[in-house]
mmCIF file of C-alpha atoms in Angstrom:
data_model
loop_
_atom_site.group_PDB
_atom_site.id
_atom_site.type_symbol
_atom_site.label_atom_id
_atom_site.label_comp_id
_atom_site.label_asym_id
_atom_site.label_seq_id
_atom_site.Cartn_x
_atom_site.Cartn_y
_atom_site.Cartn_z
ATOM 1 C CA MET A 1 -34.112 -9.360 6.522
ATOM 2 C CA SER A 2 -35.883 -7.853 9.511
ATOM 3 C CA ARG A 3 -33.857 -5.936 12.045
ATOM 4 C CA THR A 4 -34.304 -5.778 15.815
ATOM 5 C CA PRO A 5 -35.207 -2.211 16.820
ATOM 6 C CA THR A 6 -32.717 -0.465 19.063
ATOM 7 C CA ARG A 7 -33.532 0.476 22.629
ATOM 8 C CA TRP A 8 -33.326 4.098 21.483
ATOM 9 C CA GLU A 9 -36.018 3.489 18.854
ATOM 10 C CA LEU A 10 -38.227 1.651 21.334
ATOM 11 C CA ALA A 11 -38.023 4.566 23.775
ATOM 12 C CA GLY A 12 -39.501 6.794 21.055
ATOM 13 C CA GLU A 13 -40.673 10.205 22.193
ATOM 14 C CA ASP A 14 -39.098 9.751 25.627
ATOM 15 C CA ASN A 15 -35.719 10.577 24.049
ATOM 16 C CA ARG A 16 -36.750 13.474 21.824
ATOM 17 C CA GLY A 17 -35.385 16.144 24.171
ATOM 18 C CA TYR A 18 -31.771 14.988 23.851
ATOM 19 C CA GLY A 19 -30.882 16.717 20.588
ATOM 20 C CA ARG A 20 -32.702 19.939 21.476
ATOM 21 C CA HIS A 21 -31.024 20.040 24.892
ATOM 22 C CA PHE A 22 -27.523 19.917 23.431
ATOM 23 C CA ALA A 23 -28.431 22.316 20.622
ATOM 24 C CA ASP A 24 -29.569 24.805 23.285
ATOM 25 C CA LEU A 25 -26.299 24.330 25.176
ATOM 26 C CA VAL A 26 -24.326 25.002 21.987
ATOM 27 C CA THR A 27 -26.347 28.171 21.362
ATOM 28 C CA GLN A 28 -25.638 29.308 24.925
ATOM 29 C CA GLY A 29 -21.906 28.788 24.420
ATOM 30 C CA ALA A 30 -21.666 25.935 26.928
ATOM 31 C CA ASP A 31 -18.713 23.555 26.807
ATOM 32 C CA VAL A 32 -20.003 20.388 25.135
ATOM 33 C CA ALA A 33 -16.645 19.237 23.785
ATOM 34 C CA GLY A 34 -15.320 17.082 26.630
ATOM 35 C CA GLU A 35 -15.528 13.819 24.699
ATOM 36 C CA ALA A 36 -14.009 15.429 21.604
ATOM 37 C CA ARG A 37 -11.040 16.794 23.560
ATOM 38 C CA LEU A 38 -10.164 13.291 24.737
ATOM 39 C CA ALA A 39 -10.738 11.797 21.280
ATOM 40 C CA ASP A 40 -8.476 14.473 19.797
ATOM 41 C CA ALA A 41 -5.727 13.572 22.268
ATOM 42 C CA LEU A 42 -5.835 9.901 21.227
ATOM 43 C CA VAL A 43 -4.882 10.462 17.584
ATOM 44 C CA PRO A 44 -2.362 12.354 15.470
ATOM 45 C CA ARG A 45 -3.341 15.469 13.491
ATOM 46 C CA GLY A 46 -5.580 14.784 10.527
ATOM 47 C CA ALA A 47 -6.655 11.342 11.723
ATOM 48 C CA ARG A 48 -9.511 9.357 10.213
ATOM 49 C CA ILE A 49 -12.223 9.111 12.880
ATOM 50 C CA ILE A 50 -15.664 7.530 12.762
ATOM 51 C CA ASP A 51 -18.316 8.792 15.194
ATOM 52 C CA ILE A 52 -20.851 5.974 15.546
ATOM 53 C CA GLY A 53 -24.161 7.241 16.891
ATOM 54 C CA SER A 54 -23.137 10.854 16.364
ATOM 55 C CA GLY A 55 -26.445 12.186 17.680
ATOM 56 C CA MET A 56 -26.872 15.891 17.037
ATOM 57 C CA GLY A 57 -23.277 16.118 15.826
ATOM 58 C CA ARG A 58 -21.456 17.942 18.596
ATOM 59 C CA VAL A 59 -18.487 15.524 18.922
ATOM 60 C CA ALA A 60 -18.031 14.926 15.189
ATOM 61 C CA ALA A 61 -18.257 18.656 14.418
ATOM 62 C CA GLU A 62 -15.670 19.506 17.070
ATOM 63 C CA LEU A 63 -13.286 16.838 15.766
ATOM 64 C CA ALA A 64 -13.725 18.080 12.192
ATOM 65 C CA ALA A 65 -13.022 21.625 13.395
ATOM 66 C CA ARG A 66 -9.778 20.309 14.888
ATOM 67 C CA GLY A 67 -8.684 19.119 11.445
ATOM 68 C CA HIS A 68 -9.616 15.451 11.508
ATOM 69 C CA ASP A 69 -11.213 13.496 8.665
ATOM 70 C CA VAL A 70 -14.494 12.564 10.355
ATOM 71 C CA VAL A 71 -17.269 10.227 9.249
ATOM 72 C CA ALA A 72 -20.412 10.775 11.330
ATOM 73 C CA THR A 73 -23.183 8.162 11.441
ATOM 74 C CA GLU A 74 -26.600 8.531 13.067
ATOM 75 C CA PRO A 75 -29.646 6.350 12.285
ATOM 76 C CA ASP A 76 -32.219 8.568 14.061
ATOM 77 C CA PRO A 77 -33.782 10.953 11.479
ATOM 78 C CA ALA A 78 -34.719 13.541 14.124
ATOM 79 C CA LEU A 79 -31.150 13.684 15.409
ATOM 80 C CA ARG A 80 -29.804 13.974 11.853
ATOM 81 C CA ASP A 81 -32.178 16.891 11.313
ATOM 82 C CA GLN A 82 -30.935 18.504 14.523
ATOM 83 C CA SER A 83 -27.351 17.914 13.411
ATOM 84 C CA ARG A 84 -27.995 19.632 10.072
ATOM 85 C CA ALA A 85 -29.641 22.562 11.845
ATOM 86 C CA THR A 86 -26.780 23.010 14.324
ATOM 87 C CA TYR A 87 -23.781 21.982 12.192
ATOM 88 C CA ALA A 88 -24.735 22.613 8.579
ATOM 89 C CA ASP A 89 -21.305 21.610 7.235
ATOM 90 C CA LEU A 90 -21.270 18.189 8.920
ATOM 91 C CA ALA A 91 -22.332 15.335 6.640
ATOM 92 C CA VAL A 92 -24.004 12.490 8.534
ATOM 93 C CA LEU A 93 -24.575 8.985 7.204
ATOM 94 C CA PRO A 94 -27.937 7.386 8.158
ATOM 95 C CA HIS A 95 -26.339 4.030 9.031
ATOM 96 C CA ASP A 96 -26.675 2.176 12.299
ATOM 97 C CA ALA A 97 -23.549 0.505 13.634
ATOM 98 C CA LEU A 98 -24.140 -2.895 12.043
ATOM 99 C CA ALA A 99 -24.667 -1.343 8.603
ATOM 100 C CA LEU A 100 -21.190 0.210 8.571
ATOM 101 C CA ASP A 101 -19.138 -1.658 5.971
ATOM 102 C CA PRO A 102 -15.330 -1.498 6.218
ATOM 103 C CA ALA A 103 -15.117 -2.402 2.517
ATOM 104 C CA GLU A 104 -17.073 0.774 1.721
ATOM 105 C CA LEU A 105 -15.756 3.118 4.411
ATOM 106 C CA GLY A 106 -12.193 1.927 4.894
ATOM 107 C CA THR A 107 -10.530 1.832 8.289
ATOM 108 C CA PHE A 108 -10.085 4.432 10.995
ATOM 109 C CA GLU A 109 -7.533 5.415 13.577
ATOM 110 C CA LEU A 110 -10.323 6.017 16.075
ATOM 111 C CA ALA A 111 -13.925 4.927 16.490
ATOM 112 C CA VAL A 112 -15.989 7.067 18.876
ATOM 113 C CA LEU A 113 -19.076 5.641 20.620
ATOM 114 C CA VAL A 114 -19.953 8.127 23.344
ATOM 115 C CA GLY A 115 -23.180 9.593 24.681
ATOM 116 C CA ASN A 116 -24.456 6.215 25.883
ATOM 117 C CA VAL A 117 -24.521 4.571 22.438
ATOM 118 C CA MET A 118 -23.728 1.151 23.922
ATOM 119 C CA ILE A 119 -26.685 1.117 26.313
ATOM 120 C CA PHE A 120 -29.187 1.992 23.560
ATOM 121 C CA LEU A 121 -28.237 -0.725 21.065
ATOM 122 C CA ALA A 122 -30.726 -3.376 20.032
ATOM 123 C CA GLU A 123 -30.965 -6.164 22.581
ATOM 124 C CA GLY A 124 -28.331 -8.825 22.082
ATOM 125 C CA THR A 125 -26.291 -6.906 19.490
ATOM 126 C CA GLU A 126 -23.550 -5.566 21.752
ATOM 127 C CA ARG A 127 -20.918 -8.124 20.715
ATOM 128 C CA SER A 128 -21.813 -7.795 17.039
ATOM 129 C CA VAL A 129 -21.449 -4.021 17.247
ATOM 130 C CA LEU A 130 -18.085 -4.355 18.994
ATOM 131 C CA GLN A 131 -16.959 -6.802 16.290
ATOM 132 C CA ARG A 132 -17.967 -4.257 13.645
ATOM 133 C CA VAL A 133 -15.988 -1.593 15.514
ATOM 134 C CA ARG A 134 -12.968 -3.924 15.494
ATOM 135 C CA ASP A 135 -13.325 -4.431 11.743
ATOM 136 C CA LEU A 136 -13.448 -0.653 11.179
ATOM 137 C CA LEU A 137 -10.216 -0.020 13.065
ATOM 138 C CA ALA A 138 -6.814 0.216 11.449
ATOM 139 C CA PRO A 139 -4.307 -2.256 12.947
ATOM 140 C CA SER A 140 -3.163 0.295 15.521
ATOM 141 C CA GLY A 141 -6.584 1.944 15.783
ATOM 142 C CA ARG A 142 -8.487 2.430 19.008
ATOM 143 C CA ALA A 143 -12.050 3.022 20.136
ATOM 144 C CA LEU A 144 -13.301 5.572 22.671
ATOM 145 C CA VAL A 145 -16.469 4.361 24.380
ATOM 146 C CA GLY A 146 -18.410 6.030 27.196
ATOM 147 C CA PHE A 147 -21.692 5.128 28.890
ATOM 148 C CA HIS A 148 -23.588 4.973 32.161
ATOM 149 C CA LEU A 149 -23.198 1.552 33.746
ATOM 150 C CA GLN A 150 -26.734 1.696 35.158
ATOM 151 C CA ALA A 151 -29.875 2.389 33.149
ATOM 152 C CA VAL A 152 -30.446 6.083 33.771
ATOM 153 C CA LYS A 153 -32.155 7.202 30.567
ATOM 154 C CA ALA A 154 -35.514 6.200 29.093
ATOM 155 C CA GLY A 155 -35.147 2.859 27.329
ATOM 156 C CA SER A 156 -31.484 2.314 28.213
ATOM 157 C CA ARG A 157 -30.080 -0.836 29.758
ATOM 158 C CA THR A 158 -27.828 -1.550 32.709
ATOM 159 C CA TYR A 159 -24.471 -2.702 31.324
ATOM 160 C CA PRO A 160 -22.120 -3.768 34.134
ATOM 161 C CA ALA A 161 -18.416 -3.184 33.570
ATOM 162 C CA GLU A 162 -17.541 -6.871 33.811
ATOM 163 C CA GLU A 163 -20.135 -7.783 31.164
ATOM 164 C CA PHE A 164 -18.840 -5.088 28.843
ATOM 165 C CA VAL A 165 -15.255 -6.302 29.266
ATOM 166 C CA ALA A 166 -16.349 -9.868 28.447
ATOM 167 C CA ASP A 167 -18.108 -8.603 25.309
ATOM 168 C CA VAL A 168 -15.063 -6.554 24.323
ATOM 169 C CA GLU A 169 -12.783 -9.564 24.595
ATOM 170 C CA ALA A 170 -15.222 -11.860 22.770
ATOM 171 C CA ALA A 171 -15.291 -9.319 19.932
ATOM 172 C CA GLY A 172 -11.534 -9.439 19.468
ATOM 173 C CA LEU A 173 -10.821 -6.184 21.249
ATOM 174 C CA ARG A 174 -9.097 -5.410 24.544
ATOM 175 C CA VAL A 175 -9.398 -2.779 27.227
ATOM 176 C CA VAL A 176 -6.418 -0.411 27.109
ATOM 177 C CA HIS A 177 -7.740 2.065 29.707
ATOM 178 C CA ARG A 178 -10.797 2.612 31.898
ATOM 179 C CA PHE A 179 -11.567 6.015 33.409
ATOM 180 C CA GLY A 180 -14.400 7.582 35.376
ATOM 181 C CA SER A 181 -14.736 10.652 33.131
ATOM 182 C CA TYR A 182 -13.510 12.251 29.916
ATOM 183 C CA GLU A 183 -11.097 14.223 32.091
ATOM 184 C CA LEU A 184 -9.451 10.896 33.007
ATOM 185 C CA HIS A 185 -10.601 10.610 36.614
ATOM 186 C CA GLU A 186 -10.168 7.233 38.259
ATOM 187 C CA PRO A 187 -12.891 4.633 37.594
ATOM 188 C CA VAL A 188 -16.268 5.089 39.311
ATOM 189 C CA ASP A 189 -19.283 2.836 39.752
ATOM 190 C CA ASP A 190 -21.851 4.736 37.691
ATOM 191 C CA TYR A 191 -20.048 5.853 34.513
ATOM 192 C CA ALA A 192 -17.189 4.421 32.474
ATOM 193 C CA VAL A 193 -14.965 5.789 29.742
ATOM 194 C CA TRP A 194 -13.029 3.108 27.917
ATOM 195 C CA VAL A 195 -10.186 3.148 25.443
ATOM 196 C CA LEU A 196 -10.156 -0.108 23.482
ATOM 197 C CA GLY A 197 -7.581 -1.567 21.118
ATOM 198 C CA ARG A 198 -7.554 -4.446 18.669
#
């Protein structure tokens, strides 16, 4: 069965600097763990966490270093290569979001979709991806989602807050919190951080 390419794939070389940029920041000792700090605060010690669209691995690696049982997934081969180069101990599955099977992977206390994952999905798959996230969550599990509400990166889409909320609810999830940053600032118009529940 043919698959619709993601917006990230369609952007091609325009997005190639992302992994290298964050790898350089890691090398320089910059703080790239903001998302992971919030994710860590949402779960008990040793939680099962899935990082969907883990990119070059910075969030998943930080969560693993904090003692969590982390499954990282990244379909982009170049980003997986960058992840291996930067975080050699982090195993990364090559699955895209819709290929993640709860029967194979089990359920998780937290699903992480940060770094603009939602605005780079294949056109028209947002609700399906959110339904898959729901299916991957334990009954009391939550999802941490963060993205720019306007298209600011090559190939990304504009995803208004009200449309996202409608998709969340249609997928059998609910908004627990909305913030303007990973430091829990009040909501803003250009970026949203969401905590979702079943």
